[in-house]
Amino acid sequence: MISPFLKSLPVAVLTTAVFAATLAGCAPAPAPSDSDGPTAAAATPTPSVPVEGEEGPALDMEAAILEREEFLDAQQQPRDGSLLSAKTPEQQEFIAQQRAYLESQGATWAPETESLLLATTLDACETAILNNHRTDADIFAMHVNSSPIFAQVTQGDAAAEQGLASIMVFGMSFVCPSDAEQWDAAYTEVYG
């Protein structure tokens, strides 16, 4: 299933070389805290039914898809392919902090950058929801490796990939904070 946010990415307009160089200097996301503000619809794990012979609860896709739709509605973002911009207080705080950091590193901020970072974060939150809020290093790596956003922006550059993944997890600490701790642990396991 393709995220509606992926349609909003005219990534070609983003100055990939400058942005990728900036991403290479990013640090891993901090662990979320209770002071991160109100949580999105993704905050409460969906109960699921165990499957015989499978470790842990099975994925409850019907509940996950319903939760995903509630999450998408709560994020107030267009689903028509237009650029994303920070709408909720959580998105606005994430973007304000990320913009200040990128500009301090010499990058020029553009609406395409904001859209890219929001889409990357929202897509990861969707993946967390669709996996019933169970993420490990394998799910994290599969998400990054199959993401058209990562492929287009990082163009195979490992440092840029790690930087964008760091920003993604940092954004999750605002947008879907209940999932950020697992994603941060998976980030650390994948990138060291």
mmCIF file with all atom_site columns, C-alpha atoms in Angstrom:
data_model
loop_
_atom_site.group_PDB
_atom_site.id
_atom_site.type_symbol
_atom_site.label_atom_id
_atom_site.label_alt_id
_atom_site.label_comp_id
_atom_site.label_asym_id
_atom_site.label_entity_id
_atom_site.label_seq_id
_atom_site.pdbx_PDB_ins_code
_atom_site.Cartn_x
_atom_site.Cartn_y
_atom_site.Cartn_z
_atom_site.occupancy
_atom_site.B_iso_or_equiv
_atom_site.pdbx_formal_charge
_atom_site.auth_seq_id
_atom_site.auth_comp_id
_atom_site.auth_asym_id
_atom_site.auth_atom_id
_atom_site.pdbx_PDB_model_num
ATOM 1   C CA . MET A 1 1   ? 0.000  0.000   0.000  1.00 0.00 ? 1   MET A CA 1
ATOM 2   C CA . ILE A 1 2   ? 1.450  3.354   -1.035 1.00 0.00 ? 2   ILE A CA 1
ATOM 3   C CA . SER A 1 3   ? 1.191  6.240   1.362  1.00 0.00 ? 3   SER A CA 1
ATOM 4   C CA . PRO A 1 4   ? -0.857 9.189   0.121  1.00 0.00 ? 4   PRO A CA 1
ATOM 5   C CA . PHE A 1 5   ? 1.993  11.417  1.294  1.00 0.00 ? 5   PHE A CA 1
ATOM 6   C CA . LEU A 1 6   ? 4.417  9.913   -1.222 1.00 0.00 ? 6   LEU A CA 1
ATOM 7   C CA . LYS A 1 7   ? 2.404  11.493  -4.021 1.00 0.00 ? 7   LYS A CA 1
ATOM 8   C CA . SER A 1 8   ? 3.302  14.947  -2.706 1.00 0.00 ? 8   SER A CA 1
ATOM 9   C CA . LEU A 1 9   ? 7.002  14.660  -3.379 1.00 0.00 ? 9   LEU A CA 1
ATOM 10  C CA . PRO A 1 10  ? 8.383  16.523  -6.357 1.00 0.00 ? 10  PRO A CA 1
ATOM 11  C CA . VAL A 1 11  ? 11.774 15.472  -5.029 1.00 0.00 ? 11  VAL A CA 1
ATOM 12  C CA . ALA A 1 12  ? 13.513 16.489  -8.232 1.00 0.00 ? 12  ALA A CA 1
ATOM 13  C CA . VAL A 1 13  ? 13.013 20.145  -7.272 1.00 0.00 ? 13  VAL A CA 1
ATOM 14  C CA . LEU A 1 14  ? 14.920 19.606  -4.060 1.00 0.00 ? 14  LEU A CA 1
ATOM 15  C CA . THR A 1 15  ? 18.607 20.358  -4.360 1.00 0.00 ? 15  THR A CA 1
ATOM 16  C CA . THR A 1 16  ? 19.652 16.808  -3.597 1.00 0.00 ? 16  THR A CA 1
ATOM 17  C CA . ALA A 1 17  ? 23.380 17.441  -3.356 1.00 0.00 ? 17  ALA A CA 1
ATOM 18  C CA . VAL A 1 18  ? 23.055 20.206  -0.740 1.00 0.00 ? 18  VAL A CA 1
ATOM 19  C CA . PHE A 1 19  ? 20.328 18.377  1.146  1.00 0.00 ? 19  PHE A CA 1
ATOM 20  C CA . ALA A 1 20  ? 22.178 15.032  1.125  1.00 0.00 ? 20  ALA A CA 1
ATOM 21  C CA . ALA A 1 21  ? 25.336 16.717  2.397  1.00 0.00 ? 21  ALA A CA 1
ATOM 22  C CA . THR A 1 22  ? 23.334 18.283  5.207  1.00 0.00 ? 22  THR A CA 1
ATOM 23  C CA . LEU A 1 23  ? 21.697 14.947  6.040  1.00 0.00 ? 23  LEU A CA 1
ATOM 24  C CA . ALA A 1 24  ? 25.083 13.315  6.411  1.00 0.00 ? 24  ALA A CA 1
ATOM 25  C CA . GLY A 1 25  ? 25.793 15.475  9.468  1.00 0.00 ? 25  GLY A CA 1
ATOM 26  C CA . CYS A 1 26  ? 22.577 14.670  11.360 1.00 0.00 ? 26  CYS A CA 1
ATOM 27  C CA . ALA A 1 27  ? 22.658 12.970  14.745 1.00 0.00 ? 27  ALA A CA 1
ATOM 28  C CA . PRO A 1 28  ? 20.308 10.184  15.844 1.00 0.00 ? 28  PRO A CA 1
ATOM 29  C CA . ALA A 1 29  ? 16.947 11.309  17.141 1.00 0.00 ? 29  ALA A CA 1
ATOM 30  C CA . PRO A 1 30  ? 16.531 11.804  20.867 1.00 0.00 ? 30  PRO A CA 1
ATOM 31  C CA . ALA A 1 31  ? 14.230 9.460   22.751 1.00 0.00 ? 31  ALA A CA 1
ATOM 32  C CA . PRO A 1 32  ? 10.709 10.853  23.077 1.00 0.00 ? 32  PRO A CA 1
ATOM 33  C CA . SER A 1 33  ? 9.512  12.108  26.433 1.00 0.00 ? 33  SER A CA 1
ATOM 34  C CA . ASP A 1 34  ? 6.176  12.747  28.083 1.00 0.00 ? 34  ASP A CA 1
ATOM 35  C CA . SER A 1 35  ? 6.673  16.446  27.419 1.00 0.00 ? 35  SER A CA 1
ATOM 36  C CA . ASP A 1 36  ? 6.480  15.936  23.638 1.00 0.00 ? 36  ASP A CA 1
ATOM 37  C CA . GLY A 1 37  ? 2.854  17.052  23.677 1.00 0.00 ? 37  GLY A CA 1
ATOM 38  C CA . PRO A 1 38  ? -0.376 15.385  22.685 1.00 0.00 ? 38  PRO A CA 1
ATOM 39  C CA . THR A 1 39  ? -0.083 12.204  20.722 1.00 0.00 ? 39  THR A CA 1
ATOM 40  C CA . ALA A 1 40  ? -1.542 11.424  17.348 1.00 0.00 ? 40  ALA A CA 1
ATOM 41  C CA . ALA A 1 41  ? -4.108 8.725   16.755 1.00 0.00 ? 41  ALA A CA 1
ATOM 42  C CA . ALA A 1 42  ? -1.215 6.259   16.529 1.00 0.00 ? 42  ALA A CA 1
ATOM 43  C CA . ALA A 1 43  ? -0.549 6.558   20.246 1.00 0.00 ? 43  ALA A CA 1
ATOM 44  C CA . THR A 1 44  ? -2.638 3.627   21.433 1.00 0.00 ? 44  THR A CA 1
ATOM 45  C CA . PRO A 1 45  ? -1.568 0.173   20.259 1.00 0.00 ? 45  PRO A CA 1
ATOM 46  C CA . THR A 1 46  ? -4.234 -1.816  18.484 1.00 0.00 ? 46  THR A CA 1
ATOM 47  C CA . PRO A 1 47  ? -5.162 -5.095  20.160 1.00 0.00 ? 47  PRO A CA 1
ATOM 48  C CA . SER A 1 48  ? -4.659 -8.132  17.981 1.00 0.00 ? 48  SER A CA 1
ATOM 49  C CA . VAL A 1 49  ? -5.411 -11.808 17.925 1.00 0.00 ? 49  VAL A CA 1
ATOM 50  C CA . PRO A 1 50  ? -2.600 -14.357 18.400 1.00 0.00 ? 50  PRO A CA 1
ATOM 51  C CA . VAL A 1 51  ? -1.956 -16.867 15.622 1.00 0.00 ? 51  VAL A CA 1
ATOM 52  C CA . GLU A 1 52  ? -1.028 -20.415 16.549 1.00 0.00 ? 52  GLU A CA 1
ATOM 53  C CA . GLY A 1 53  ? 2.681  -21.088 16.037 1.00 0.00 ? 53  GLY A CA 1
ATOM 54  C CA . GLU A 1 54  ? 3.532  -17.401 15.669 1.00 0.00 ? 54  GLU A CA 1
ATOM 55  C CA . GLU A 1 55  ? 5.492  -15.531 18.286 1.00 0.00 ? 55  GLU A CA 1
ATOM 56  C CA . GLY A 1 56  ? 3.597  -12.565 19.707 1.00 0.00 ? 56  GLY A CA 1
ATOM 57  C CA . PRO A 1 57  ? 0.225  -11.217 18.601 1.00 0.00 ? 57  PRO A CA 1
ATOM 58  C CA . ALA A 1 58  ? -0.754 -11.356 14.947 1.00 0.00 ? 58  ALA A CA 1
ATOM 59  C CA . LEU A 1 59  ? -1.325 -8.261  12.893 1.00 0.00 ? 59  LEU A CA 1
ATOM 60  C CA . ASP A 1 60  ? -4.940 -7.112  12.991 1.00 0.00 ? 60  ASP A CA 1
ATOM 61  C CA . MET A 1 61  ? -5.053 -5.457  9.575  1.00 0.00 ? 61  MET A CA 1
ATOM 62  C CA . GLU A 1 62  ? -8.662 -4.324  9.743  1.00 0.00 ? 62  GLU A CA 1
ATOM 63  C CA . ALA A 1 63  ? -8.024 -2.414  12.977 1.00 0.00 ? 63  ALA A CA 1
ATOM 64  C CA . ALA A 1 64  ? -4.696 -1.134  11.647 1.00 0.00 ? 64  ALA A CA 1
ATOM 65  C CA . ILE A 1 65  ? -6.280 0.228   8.459  1.00 0.00 ? 65  ILE A CA 1
ATOM 66  C CA . LEU A 1 66  ? -9.008 1.945   10.487 1.00 0.00 ? 66  LEU A CA 1
ATOM 67  C CA . GLU A 1 67  ? -6.383 3.438   12.815 1.00 0.00 ? 67  GLU A CA 1
ATOM 68  C CA . ARG A 1 68  ? -4.336 4.522   9.792  1.00 0.00 ? 68  ARG A CA 1
ATOM 69  C CA . GLU A 1 69  ? -7.313 6.410   8.340  1.00 0.00 ? 69  GLU A CA 1
ATOM 70  C CA . GLU A 1 70  ? -7.933 8.118   11.701 1.00 0.00 ? 70  GLU A CA 1
ATOM 71  C CA . PHE A 1 71  ? -4.251 9.065   11.852 1.00 0.00 ? 71  PHE A CA 1
ATOM 72  C CA . LEU A 1 72  ? -4.285 10.473  8.307  1.00 0.00 ? 72  LEU A CA 1
ATOM 73  C CA . ASP A 1 73  ? -7.387 12.540  9.082  1.00 0.00 ? 73  ASP A CA 1
ATOM 74  C CA . ALA A 1 74  ? -5.806 13.876  12.299 1.00 0.00 ? 74  ALA A CA 1
ATOM 75  C CA . GLN A 1 75  ? -2.692 14.992  10.388 1.00 0.00 ? 75  GLN A CA 1
ATOM 76  C CA . GLN A 1 76  ? -4.775 17.361  8.196  1.00 0.00 ? 76  GLN A CA 1
ATOM 77  C CA . GLN A 1 77  ? -2.519 16.849  5.181  1.00 0.00 ? 77  GLN A CA 1
ATOM 78  C CA . PRO A 1 78  ? -3.709 16.828  1.565  1.00 0.00 ? 78  PRO A CA 1
ATOM 79  C CA . ARG A 1 79  ? -3.871 13.457  -0.141 1.00 0.00 ? 79  ARG A CA 1
ATOM 80  C CA . ASP A 1 80  ? -3.999 14.839  -3.661 1.00 0.00 ? 80  ASP A CA 1
ATOM 81  C CA . GLY A 1 81  ? -0.288 15.061  -4.380 1.00 0.00 ? 81  GLY A CA 1
ATOM 82  C CA . SER A 1 82  ? 0.163  18.693  -3.412 1.00 0.00 ? 82  SER A CA 1
ATOM 83  C CA . LEU A 1 83  ? 3.012  19.784  -1.148 1.00 0.00 ? 83  LEU A CA 1
ATOM 84  C CA . LEU A 1 84  ? 2.672  19.081  2.559  1.00 0.00 ? 84  LEU A CA 1
ATOM 85  C CA . SER A 1 85  ? 3.114  21.826  5.141  1.00 0.00 ? 85  SER A CA 1
ATOM 86  C CA . ALA A 1 86  ? 3.064  21.700  8.920  1.00 0.00 ? 86  ALA A CA 1
ATOM 87  C CA . LYS A 1 87  ? -0.534 21.872  10.157 1.00 0.00 ? 87  LYS A CA 1
ATOM 88  C CA . THR A 1 88  ? -0.708 20.401  13.669 1.00 0.00 ? 88  THR A CA 1
ATOM 89  C CA . PRO A 1 89  ? 1.223  21.835  16.637 1.00 0.00 ? 89  PRO A CA 1
ATOM 90  C CA . GLU A 1 90  ? 3.379  18.674  16.670 1.00 0.00 ? 90  GLU A CA 1
ATOM 91  C CA . GLN A 1 91  ? 4.224  19.012  12.980 1.00 0.00 ? 91  GLN A CA 1
ATOM 92  C CA . GLN A 1 92  ? 4.938  22.720  13.410 1.00 0.00 ? 92  GLN A CA 1
ATOM 93  C CA . GLU A 1 93  ? 7.357  22.110  16.289 1.00 0.00 ? 93  GLU A CA 1
ATOM 94  C CA . PHE A 1 94  ? 9.152  19.338  14.372 1.00 0.00 ? 94  PHE A CA 1
ATOM 95  C CA . ILE A 1 95  ? 9.496  21.518  11.271 1.00 0.00 ? 95  ILE A CA 1
ATOM 96  C CA . ALA A 1 96  ? 10.597 24.585  13.266 1.00 0.00 ? 96  ALA A CA 1
ATOM 97  C CA . GLN A 1 97  ? 13.377 22.629  14.966 1.00 0.00 ? 97  GLN A CA 1
ATOM 98  C CA . GLN A 1 98  ? 14.469 20.853  11.788 1.00 0.00 ? 98  GLN A CA 1
ATOM 99  C CA . ARG A 1 99  ? 14.422 24.051  9.751  1.00 0.00 ? 99  ARG A CA 1
ATOM 100 C CA . ALA A 1 100 ? 16.564 25.850  12.350 1.00 0.00 ? 100 ALA A CA 1
ATOM 101 C CA . TYR A 1 101 ? 19.044 22.965  12.330 1.00 0.00 ? 101 TYR A CA 1
ATOM 102 C CA . LEU A 1 102 ? 19.289 22.678  8.533  1.00 0.00 ? 102 LEU A CA 1
ATOM 103 C CA . GLU A 1 103 ? 19.665 26.428  8.081  1.00 0.00 ? 103 GLU A CA 1
ATOM 104 C CA . SER A 1 104 ? 22.387 26.474  10.744 1.00 0.00 ? 104 SER A CA 1
ATOM 105 C CA . GLN A 1 105 ? 24.211 23.938  8.556  1.00 0.00 ? 105 GLN A CA 1
ATOM 106 C CA . GLY A 1 106 ? 24.009 26.216  5.516  1.00 0.00 ? 106 GLY A CA 1
ATOM 107 C CA . ALA A 1 107 ? 21.041 24.610  3.764  1.00 0.00 ? 107 ALA A CA 1
ATOM 108 C CA . THR A 1 108 ? 18.364 26.754  2.153  1.00 0.00 ? 108 THR A CA 1
ATOM 109 C CA . TRP A 1 109 ? 14.857 25.955  3.348  1.00 0.00 ? 109 TRP A CA 1
ATOM 110 C CA . ALA A 1 110 ? 12.157 25.471  0.730  1.00 0.00 ? 110 ALA A CA 1
ATOM 111 C CA . PRO A 1 111 ? 8.537  24.279  0.752  1.00 0.00 ? 111 PRO A CA 1
ATOM 112 C CA . GLU A 1 112 ? 9.766  21.085  -0.946 1.00 0.00 ? 112 GLU A CA 1
ATOM 113 C CA . THR A 1 113 ? 12.085 20.406  2.007  1.00 0.00 ? 113 THR A CA 1
ATOM 114 C CA . GLU A 1 114 ? 9.211  20.776  4.476  1.00 0.00 ? 114 GLU A CA 1
ATOM 115 C CA . SER A 1 115 ? 7.035  18.500  2.361  1.00 0.00 ? 115 SER A CA 1
ATOM 116 C CA . LEU A 1 116 ? 9.802  15.898  2.080  1.00 0.00 ? 116 LEU A CA 1
ATOM 117 C CA . LEU A 1 117 ? 10.473 15.784  5.825  1.00 0.00 ? 117 LEU A CA 1
ATOM 118 C CA . LEU A 1 118 ? 6.786  15.616  6.713  1.00 0.00 ? 118 LEU A CA 1
ATOM 119 C CA . ALA A 1 119 ? 6.140  12.894  4.128  1.00 0.00 ? 119 ALA A CA 1
ATOM 120 C CA . THR A 1 120 ? 9.094  10.855  5.384  1.00 0.00 ? 120 THR A CA 1
ATOM 121 C CA . THR A 1 121 ? 7.901  11.095  8.980  1.00 0.00 ? 121 THR A CA 1
ATOM 122 C CA . LEU A 1 122 ? 4.212  10.527  8.264  1.00 0.00 ? 122 LEU A CA 1
ATOM 123 C CA . ASP A 1 123 ? 5.050  7.526   6.093  1.00 0.00 ? 123 ASP A CA 1
ATOM 124 C CA . ALA A 1 124 ? 7.034  5.977   8.958  1.00 0.00 ? 124 ALA A CA 1
ATOM 125 C CA . CYS A 1 125 ? 4.136  6.598   11.347 1.00 0.00 ? 125 CYS A CA 1
ATOM 126 C CA . GLU A 1 126 ? 1.842  4.835   8.868  1.00 0.00 ? 126 GLU A CA 1
ATOM 127 C CA . THR A 1 127 ? 4.238  1.883   8.714  1.00 0.00 ? 127 THR A CA 1
ATOM 128 C CA . ALA A 1 128 ? 4.224  1.730   12.517 1.00 0.00 ? 128 ALA A CA 1
ATOM 129 C CA . ILE A 1 129 ? 0.427  1.680   12.554 1.00 0.00 ? 129 ILE A CA 1
ATOM 130 C CA . LEU A 1 130 ? 0.160  -0.969  9.832  1.00 0.00 ? 130 LEU A CA 1
ATOM 131 C CA . ASN A 1 131 ? 2.593  -3.150  11.812 1.00 0.00 ? 131 ASN A CA 1
ATOM 132 C CA . ASN A 1 132 ? 0.428  -2.791  14.927 1.00 0.00 ? 132 ASN A CA 1
ATOM 133 C CA . HIS A 1 133 ? 3.108  -0.638  16.580 1.00 0.00 ? 133 HIS A CA 1
ATOM 134 C CA . ARG A 1 134 ? 5.681  -3.430  16.550 1.00 0.00 ? 134 ARG A CA 1
ATOM 135 C CA . THR A 1 135 ? 8.931  -2.365  14.983 1.00 0.00 ? 135 THR A CA 1
ATOM 136 C CA . ASP A 1 136 ? 12.329 -4.004  15.053 1.00 0.00 ? 136 ASP A CA 1
ATOM 137 C CA . ALA A 1 137 ? 15.498 -3.559  13.034 1.00 0.00 ? 137 ALA A CA 1
ATOM 138 C CA . ASP A 1 138 ? 14.174 -5.763  10.206 1.00 0.00 ? 138 ASP A CA 1
ATOM 139 C CA . ILE A 1 139 ? 10.964 -3.749  9.798  1.00 0.00 ? 139 ILE A CA 1
ATOM 140 C CA . PHE A 1 140 ? 12.936 -0.507  10.046 1.00 0.00 ? 140 PHE A CA 1
ATOM 141 C CA . ALA A 1 141 ? 15.435 -1.620  7.387  1.00 0.00 ? 141 ALA A CA 1
ATOM 142 C CA . MET A 1 142 ? 12.653 -2.894  5.125  1.00 0.00 ? 142 MET A CA 1
ATOM 143 C CA . HIS A 1 143 ? 10.854 0.457   5.455  1.00 0.00 ? 143 HIS A CA 1
ATOM 144 C CA . VAL A 1 144 ? 13.985 2.448   4.545  1.00 0.00 ? 144 VAL A CA 1
ATOM 145 C CA . ASN A 1 145 ? 15.055 0.084   1.744  1.00 0.00 ? 145 ASN A CA 1
ATOM 146 C CA . SER A 1 146 ? 11.622 0.053   0.093  1.00 0.00 ? 146 SER A CA 1
ATOM 147 C CA . SER A 1 147 ? 10.903 3.775   0.446  1.00 0.00 ? 147 SER A CA 1
ATOM 148 C CA . PRO A 1 148 ? 10.792 5.763   -2.785 1.00 0.00 ? 148 PRO A CA 1
ATOM 149 C CA . ILE A 1 149 ? 11.615 8.853   -0.709 1.00 0.00 ? 149 ILE A CA 1
ATOM 150 C CA . PHE A 1 150 ? 14.890 7.367   0.521  1.00 0.00 ? 150 PHE A CA 1
ATOM 151 C CA . ALA A 1 151 ? 15.774 6.064   -2.940 1.00 0.00 ? 151 ALA A CA 1
ATOM 152 C CA . GLN A 1 152 ? 15.224 9.419   -4.661 1.00 0.00 ? 152 GLN A CA 1
ATOM 153 C CA . VAL A 1 153 ? 16.814 11.636  -2.031 1.00 0.00 ? 153 VAL A CA 1
ATOM 154 C CA . THR A 1 154 ? 19.798 9.584   -0.923 1.00 0.00 ? 154 THR A CA 1
ATOM 155 C CA . GLN A 1 155 ? 20.601 8.007   -4.321 1.00 0.00 ? 155 GLN A CA 1
ATOM 156 C CA . GLY A 1 156 ? 22.494 5.182   -2.616 1.00 0.00 ? 156 GLY A CA 1
ATOM 157 C CA . ASP A 1 157 ? 24.593 7.452   -0.375 1.00 0.00 ? 157 ASP A CA 1
ATOM 158 C CA . ALA A 1 158 ? 24.816 5.617   2.985  1.00 0.00 ? 158 ALA A CA 1
ATOM 159 C CA . ALA A 1 159 ? 25.532 8.781   5.004  1.00 0.00 ? 159 ALA A CA 1
ATOM 160 C CA . ALA A 1 160 ? 22.570 10.606  3.455  1.00 0.00 ? 160 ALA A CA 1
ATOM 161 C CA . GLU A 1 161 ? 20.363 7.571   4.139  1.00 0.00 ? 161 GLU A CA 1
ATOM 162 C CA . GLN A 1 162 ? 21.398 7.531   7.772  1.00 0.00 ? 162 GLN A CA 1
ATOM 163 C CA . GLY A 1 163 ? 20.815 11.287  8.053  1.00 0.00 ? 163 GLY A CA 1
ATOM 164 C CA . LEU A 1 164 ? 17.328 11.117  6.538  1.00 0.00 ? 164 LEU A CA 1
ATOM 165 C CA . ALA A 1 165 ? 16.500 8.137   8.783  1.00 0.00 ? 165 ALA A CA 1
ATOM 166 C CA . SER A 1 166 ? 17.637 10.201  11.772 1.00 0.00 ? 166 SER A CA 1
ATOM 167 C CA . ILE A 1 167 ? 15.334 13.063  10.774 1.00 0.00 ? 167 ILE A CA 1
ATOM 168 C CA . MET A 1 168 ? 12.484 10.595  10.217 1.00 0.00 ? 168 MET A CA 1
ATOM 169 C CA . VAL A 1 169 ? 12.831 9.154   13.729 1.00 0.00 ? 169 VAL A CA 1
ATOM 170 C CA . PHE A 1 170 ? 13.221 12.662  15.177 1.00 0.00 ? 170 PHE A CA 1
ATOM 171 C CA . GLY A 1 171 ? 9.978  13.672  13.430 1.00 0.00 ? 171 GLY A CA 1
ATOM 172 C CA . MET A 1 172 ? 8.221  10.620  14.838 1.00 0.00 ? 172 MET A CA 1
ATOM 173 C CA . SER A 1 173 ? 9.049  11.843  18.355 1.00 0.00 ? 173 SER A CA 1
ATOM 174 C CA . PHE A 1 174 ? 6.625  14.710  17.607 1.00 0.00 ? 174 PHE A CA 1
ATOM 175 C CA . VAL A 1 175 ? 4.067  13.191  15.242 1.00 0.00 ? 175 VAL A CA 1
ATOM 176 C CA . CYS A 1 176 ? 3.696  9.646   16.621 1.00 0.00 ? 176 CYS A CA 1
ATOM 177 C CA . PRO A 1 177 ? 5.708  9.678   19.858 1.00 0.00 ? 177 PRO A CA 1
ATOM 178 C CA . SER A 1 178 ? 4.467  6.329   21.138 1.00 0.00 ? 178 SER A CA 1
ATOM 179 C CA . ASP A 1 179 ? 6.261  4.645   18.210 1.00 0.00 ? 179 ASP A CA 1
ATOM 180 C CA . ALA A 1 180 ? 9.431  6.752   18.259 1.00 0.00 ? 180 ALA A CA 1
ATOM 181 C CA . GLU A 1 181 ? 11.208 4.791   20.997 1.00 0.00 ? 181 GLU A CA 1
ATOM 182 C CA . GLN A 1 182 ? 10.994 1.498   19.056 1.00 0.00 ? 182 GLN A CA 1
ATOM 183 C CA . TRP A 1 183 ? 12.065 3.237   15.851 1.00 0.00 ? 183 TRP A CA 1
ATOM 184 C CA . ASP A 1 184 ? 14.950 4.941   17.618 1.00 0.00 ? 184 ASP A CA 1
ATOM 185 C CA . ALA A 1 185 ? 16.109 1.558   18.991 1.00 0.00 ? 185 ALA A CA 1
ATOM 186 C CA . ALA A 1 186 ? 15.805 0.037   15.499 1.00 0.00 ? 186 ALA A CA 1
ATOM 187 C CA . TYR A 1 187 ? 17.714 3.001   14.033 1.00 0.00 ? 187 TYR A CA 1
ATOM 188 C CA . THR A 1 188 ? 20.523 2.396   16.533 1.00 0.00 ? 188 THR A CA 1
ATOM 189 C CA . GLU A 1 189 ? 20.590 -1.315  15.721 1.00 0.00 ? 189 GLU A CA 1
ATOM 190 C CA . VAL A 1 190 ? 20.667 -0.697  11.963 1.00 0.00 ? 190 VAL A CA 1
ATOM 191 C CA . TYR A 1 191 ? 23.175 2.175   11.920 1.00 0.00 ? 191 TYR A CA 1
ATOM 192 C CA . GLY A 1 192 ? 25.118 1.553   15.126 1.00 0.00 ? 192 GLY A CA 1
#
